[in-house]
Short mmCIF file of C-alpha atoms and ligand atoms in Angstrom, two decimals:
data_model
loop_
_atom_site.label_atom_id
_atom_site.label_comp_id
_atom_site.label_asym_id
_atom_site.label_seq_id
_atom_site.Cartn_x
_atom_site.Cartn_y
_atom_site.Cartn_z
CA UNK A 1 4.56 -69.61 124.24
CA UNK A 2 6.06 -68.06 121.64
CA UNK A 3 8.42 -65.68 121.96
CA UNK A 4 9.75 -61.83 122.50
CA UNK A 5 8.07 -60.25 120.19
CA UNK A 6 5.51 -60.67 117.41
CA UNK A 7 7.92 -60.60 114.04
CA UNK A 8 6.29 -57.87 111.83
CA UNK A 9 6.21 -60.02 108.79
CA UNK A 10 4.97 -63.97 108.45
CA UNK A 11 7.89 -66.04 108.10
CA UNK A 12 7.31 -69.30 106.76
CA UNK A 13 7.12 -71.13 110.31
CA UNK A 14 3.09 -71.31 110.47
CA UNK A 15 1.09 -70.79 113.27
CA UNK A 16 -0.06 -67.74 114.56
CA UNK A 17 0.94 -64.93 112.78
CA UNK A 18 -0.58 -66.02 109.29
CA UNK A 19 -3.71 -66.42 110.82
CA UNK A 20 -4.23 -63.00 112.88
CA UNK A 21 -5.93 -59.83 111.82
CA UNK A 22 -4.08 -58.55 108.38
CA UNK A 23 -2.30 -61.85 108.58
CA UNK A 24 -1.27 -63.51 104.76
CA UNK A 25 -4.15 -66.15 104.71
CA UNK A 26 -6.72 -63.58 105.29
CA UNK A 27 -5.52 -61.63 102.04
CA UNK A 28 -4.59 -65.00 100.29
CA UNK A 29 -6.15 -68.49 101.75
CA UNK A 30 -3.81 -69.95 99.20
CA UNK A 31 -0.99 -69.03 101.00
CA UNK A 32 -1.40 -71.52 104.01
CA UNK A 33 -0.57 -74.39 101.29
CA UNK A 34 3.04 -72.85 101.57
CA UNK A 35 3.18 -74.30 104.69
CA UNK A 36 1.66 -77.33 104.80
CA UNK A 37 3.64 -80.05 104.81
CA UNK A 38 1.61 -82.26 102.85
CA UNK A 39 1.18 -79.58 99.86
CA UNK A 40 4.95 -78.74 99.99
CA UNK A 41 6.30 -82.33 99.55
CA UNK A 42 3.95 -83.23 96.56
CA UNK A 43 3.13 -80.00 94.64
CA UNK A 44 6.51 -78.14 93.04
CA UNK A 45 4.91 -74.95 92.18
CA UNK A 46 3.80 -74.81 95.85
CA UNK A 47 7.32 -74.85 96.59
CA UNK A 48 8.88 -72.71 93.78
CA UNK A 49 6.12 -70.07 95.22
CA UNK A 50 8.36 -71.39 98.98
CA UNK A 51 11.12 -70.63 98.09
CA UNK A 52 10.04 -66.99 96.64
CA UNK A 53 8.04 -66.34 99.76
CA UNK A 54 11.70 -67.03 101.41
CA UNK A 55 13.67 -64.91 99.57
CA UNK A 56 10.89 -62.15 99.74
CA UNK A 57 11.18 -62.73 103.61
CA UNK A 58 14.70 -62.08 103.56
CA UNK A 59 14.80 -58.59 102.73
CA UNK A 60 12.14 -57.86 105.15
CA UNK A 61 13.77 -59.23 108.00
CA UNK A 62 13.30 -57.46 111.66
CA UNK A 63 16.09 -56.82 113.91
CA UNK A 64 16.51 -57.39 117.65
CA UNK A 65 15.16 -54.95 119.59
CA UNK A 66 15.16 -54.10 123.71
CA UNK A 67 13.81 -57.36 124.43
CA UNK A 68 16.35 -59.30 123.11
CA UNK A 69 18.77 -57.30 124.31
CA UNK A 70 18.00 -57.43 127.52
CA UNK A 71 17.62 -61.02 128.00
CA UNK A 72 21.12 -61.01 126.80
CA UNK A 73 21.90 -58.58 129.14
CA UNK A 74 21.15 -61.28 131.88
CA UNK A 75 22.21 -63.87 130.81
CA UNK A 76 25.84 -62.34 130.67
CA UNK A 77 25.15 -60.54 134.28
CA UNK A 78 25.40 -64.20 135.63
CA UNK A 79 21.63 -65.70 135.87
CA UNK A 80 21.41 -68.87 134.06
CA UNK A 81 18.75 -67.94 131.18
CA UNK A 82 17.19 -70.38 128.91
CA UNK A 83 14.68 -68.91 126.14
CA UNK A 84 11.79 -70.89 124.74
CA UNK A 85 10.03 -69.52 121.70
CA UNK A 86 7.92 -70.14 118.76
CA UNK A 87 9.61 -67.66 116.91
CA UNK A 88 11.75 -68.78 113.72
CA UNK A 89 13.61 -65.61 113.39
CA UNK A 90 16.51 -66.37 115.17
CA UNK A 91 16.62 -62.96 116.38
CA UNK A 92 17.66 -63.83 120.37
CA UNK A 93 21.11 -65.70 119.00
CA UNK A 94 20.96 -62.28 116.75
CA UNK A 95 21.14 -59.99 119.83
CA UNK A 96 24.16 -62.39 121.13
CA UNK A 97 22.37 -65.28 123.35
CA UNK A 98 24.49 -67.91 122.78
CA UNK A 99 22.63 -71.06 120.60
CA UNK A 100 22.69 -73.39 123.31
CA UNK A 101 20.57 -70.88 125.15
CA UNK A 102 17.80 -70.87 122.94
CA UNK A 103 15.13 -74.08 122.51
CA UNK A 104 13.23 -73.02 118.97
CA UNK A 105 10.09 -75.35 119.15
CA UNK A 106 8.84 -74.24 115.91
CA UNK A 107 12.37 -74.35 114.39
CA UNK A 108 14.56 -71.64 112.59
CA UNK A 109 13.92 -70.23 109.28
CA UNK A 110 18.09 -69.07 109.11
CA UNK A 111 18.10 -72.83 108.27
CA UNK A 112 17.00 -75.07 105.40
CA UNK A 113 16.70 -79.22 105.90
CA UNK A 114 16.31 -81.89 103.54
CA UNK A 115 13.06 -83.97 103.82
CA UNK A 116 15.08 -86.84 103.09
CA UNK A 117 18.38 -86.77 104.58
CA UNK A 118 17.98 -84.12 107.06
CA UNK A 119 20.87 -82.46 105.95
CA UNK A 120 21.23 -79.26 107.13
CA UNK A 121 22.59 -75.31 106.37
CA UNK A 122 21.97 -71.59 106.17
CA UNK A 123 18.97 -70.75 104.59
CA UNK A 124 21.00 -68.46 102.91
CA UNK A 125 23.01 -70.93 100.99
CA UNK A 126 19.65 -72.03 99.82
CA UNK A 127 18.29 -68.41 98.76
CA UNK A 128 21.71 -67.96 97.16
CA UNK A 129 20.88 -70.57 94.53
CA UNK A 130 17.76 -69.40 94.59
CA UNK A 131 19.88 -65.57 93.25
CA UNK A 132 21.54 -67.68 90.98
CA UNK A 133 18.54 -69.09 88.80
CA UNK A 134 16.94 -71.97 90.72
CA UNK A 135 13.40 -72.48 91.34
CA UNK A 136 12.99 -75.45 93.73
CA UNK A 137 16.81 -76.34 94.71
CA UNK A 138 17.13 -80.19 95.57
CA UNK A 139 19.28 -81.63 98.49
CA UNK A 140 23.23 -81.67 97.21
CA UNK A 141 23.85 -84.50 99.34
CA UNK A 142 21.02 -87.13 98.20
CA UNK A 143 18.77 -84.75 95.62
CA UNK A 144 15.93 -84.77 98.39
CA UNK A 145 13.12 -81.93 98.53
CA UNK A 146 14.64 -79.11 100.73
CA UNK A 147 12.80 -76.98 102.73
CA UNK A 148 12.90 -74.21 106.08
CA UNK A 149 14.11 -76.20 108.88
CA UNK A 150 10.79 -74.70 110.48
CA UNK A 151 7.56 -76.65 112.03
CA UNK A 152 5.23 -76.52 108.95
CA UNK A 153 1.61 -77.92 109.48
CA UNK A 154 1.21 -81.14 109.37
CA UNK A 155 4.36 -81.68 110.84
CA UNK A 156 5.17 -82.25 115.22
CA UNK A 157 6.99 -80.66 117.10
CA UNK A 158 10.83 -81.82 117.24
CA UNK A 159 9.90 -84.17 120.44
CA UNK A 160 13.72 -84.08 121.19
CA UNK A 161 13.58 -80.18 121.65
CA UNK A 162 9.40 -80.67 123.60
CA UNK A 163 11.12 -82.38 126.28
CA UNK A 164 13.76 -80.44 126.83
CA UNK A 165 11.75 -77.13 127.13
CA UNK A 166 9.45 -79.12 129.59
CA UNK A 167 12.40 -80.32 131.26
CA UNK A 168 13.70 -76.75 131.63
CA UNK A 169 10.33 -75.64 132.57
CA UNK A 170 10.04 -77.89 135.52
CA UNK A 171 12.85 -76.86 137.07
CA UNK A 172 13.15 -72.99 136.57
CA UNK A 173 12.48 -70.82 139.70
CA UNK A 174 11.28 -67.51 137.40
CA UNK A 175 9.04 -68.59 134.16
CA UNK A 176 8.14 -65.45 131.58
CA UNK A 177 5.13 -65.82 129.19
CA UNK A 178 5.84 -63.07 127.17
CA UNK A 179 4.10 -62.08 124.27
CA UNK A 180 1.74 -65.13 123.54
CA UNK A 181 -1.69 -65.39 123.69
CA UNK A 182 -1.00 -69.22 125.35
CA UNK A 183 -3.57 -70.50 123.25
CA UNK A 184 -1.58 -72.65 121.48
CA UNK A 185 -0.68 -76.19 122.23
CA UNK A 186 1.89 -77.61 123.55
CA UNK A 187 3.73 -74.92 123.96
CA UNK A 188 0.97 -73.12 126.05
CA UNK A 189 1.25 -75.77 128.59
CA UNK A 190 4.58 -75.14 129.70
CA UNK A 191 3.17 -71.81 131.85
CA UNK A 192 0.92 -74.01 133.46
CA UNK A 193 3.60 -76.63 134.38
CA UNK A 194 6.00 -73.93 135.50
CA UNK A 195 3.36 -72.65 137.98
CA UNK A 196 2.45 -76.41 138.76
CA UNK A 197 6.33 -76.97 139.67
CA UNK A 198 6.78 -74.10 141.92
CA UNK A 199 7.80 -71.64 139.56
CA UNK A 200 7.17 -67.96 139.62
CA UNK A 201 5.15 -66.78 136.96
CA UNK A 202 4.81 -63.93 135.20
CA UNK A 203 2.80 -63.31 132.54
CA UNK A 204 3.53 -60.51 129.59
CA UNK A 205 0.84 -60.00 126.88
CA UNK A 206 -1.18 -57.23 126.00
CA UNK A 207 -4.08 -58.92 125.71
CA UNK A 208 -5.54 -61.36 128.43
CA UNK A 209 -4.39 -65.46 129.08
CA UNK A 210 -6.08 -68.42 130.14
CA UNK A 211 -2.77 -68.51 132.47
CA UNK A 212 -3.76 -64.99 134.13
CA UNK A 213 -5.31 -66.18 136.96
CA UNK A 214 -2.81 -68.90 138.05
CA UNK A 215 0.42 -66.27 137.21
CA UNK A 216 1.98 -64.37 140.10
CA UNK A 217 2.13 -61.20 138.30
CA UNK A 218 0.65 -60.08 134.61
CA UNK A 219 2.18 -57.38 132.46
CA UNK A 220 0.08 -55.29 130.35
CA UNK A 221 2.90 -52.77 129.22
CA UNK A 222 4.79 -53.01 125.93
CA UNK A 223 6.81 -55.88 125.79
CA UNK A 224 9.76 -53.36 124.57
CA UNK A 225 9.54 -51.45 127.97
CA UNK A 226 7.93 -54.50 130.20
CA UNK A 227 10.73 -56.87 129.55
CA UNK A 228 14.05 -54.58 129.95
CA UNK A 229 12.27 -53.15 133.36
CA UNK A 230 11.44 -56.81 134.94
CA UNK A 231 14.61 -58.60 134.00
CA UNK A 232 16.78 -55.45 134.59
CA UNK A 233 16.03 -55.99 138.28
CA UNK A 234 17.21 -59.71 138.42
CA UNK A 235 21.46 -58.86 137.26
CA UNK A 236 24.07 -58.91 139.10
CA UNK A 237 22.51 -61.92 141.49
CA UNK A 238 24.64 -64.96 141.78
CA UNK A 239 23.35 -67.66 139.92
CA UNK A 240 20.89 -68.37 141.83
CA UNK A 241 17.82 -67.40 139.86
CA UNK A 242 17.30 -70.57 137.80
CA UNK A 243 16.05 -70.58 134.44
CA UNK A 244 13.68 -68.81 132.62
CA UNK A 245 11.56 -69.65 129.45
CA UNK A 246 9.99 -66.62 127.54
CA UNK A 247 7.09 -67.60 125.47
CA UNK A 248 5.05 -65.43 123.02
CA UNK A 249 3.23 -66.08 119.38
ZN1 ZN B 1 19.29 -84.78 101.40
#
């Protein structure tokens, strides 16, 4: 799955976006160190180059677009909406979907953790220390090695938040794949579970899924144009709809 959109720049949550044509490991193999766990935890100038990756990221950061908007759009119309993505932007709570709307499987880079504690803040508390002449900033709580609350590699999938999206999954009525090549495991699955549970499916990607032939409908347009035209036509029902997941990369 994955989510709306495909974010223009790699943020640090891994998979897909570092590895695709022009992506940052083609330019710099080095660079997938940055977000492997086991690197991170035991080399510091792996993270110092983190955390400037980070604050690079920041300034770069994308906006929500029609997409988003219209799944908020929905939402507030009445349908019950639940969004499932891959995507560590946190650009769907951006556009005004409220938080508890929004399962991130691959986490959220507007967050850092601790590796130790698992204390928790905004990433831009982090990036402000960063501003203010730290390299590697240590947990405040317990001095532990902090890091994106993202899914880096080498590192599962918050099983907690897994079965909560299959749980969702299994029940929805409408399930959107949007944007993801559903190539990727687990999160891939979930379109075939949502068809295996009755769900309609609709599939949104430009390029061709292994989910094609089992989906009710696929969606070669723009996701910017695809997405506001499908969903537009579910408001203003009573709640009747049930949920929805959106995937993409
Ligand atoms: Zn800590």
């Amino acid at each position: 799955m994955g989510s709306l959109l495909h974010p223009p720049i790699p943020c640090d949550s891994g998979i897909p976006d570092y590895r695709g044509p022009g992506g940052l490991w083609r330019r710099d193999p080095e660079a997938e160190k940055l977000v492997t766990y086991e690197y991170y935890m035991r080399d510091p100038e792996i993270r110092r180059r983190s955390w400037q990756m980070r604050r690079k990221n920041r300034a770069l950061r994308a906006e929500p677009n029609a997409a988003h908007r219209a799944i908020v759009d929905l939402e507030r119309s009445g349908v019950p909406v639940r969004v499932i993505t891959q995507n560590v932007d946190g650009l769907h709570q951006l556009a005004g979907l409220p938080a508890r709307k929004v399962l991130e499987l691959h986490g959220s880079a507007r967050q850092f953790i601790c590796t130790k504690c698992h204390a928790r803040g905004p990433m831009e508390d982090a990036l402000a220390r960063l501003d203010a002449g730290e390299d590697d900033p240590p947990c405040l709580e317990c001095g532990g090695i902090l890091k994106s609350a993202t899914v880096m590699f080498g590192q599962r999938l918050d099983p907690v938040v897994l079965a909560e999206a299959v749980a969702i999954t299994k029940a929805c009525q409408l399930f959107f794949a949007v944007g993801s090549s559903l190539q990727v495991q687990p999160a891939a699955g979930l379109a075939g579970i949502a068809a295996d549970h009755g769900a309609r499916l609709t599939v949104i990607n430009a390029e061709p899924t292994p989910y094609d032939e089992i989906a009710d409908e696929v969606v070669r347009e723009p996701i910017g144009t695809a997405l506001p035209r499908l969903l537009g036509s579910l408001g203003g029902h009573d709640g009747d709809q049930g949920d929805q997941g959106d995937q993409g990369d």
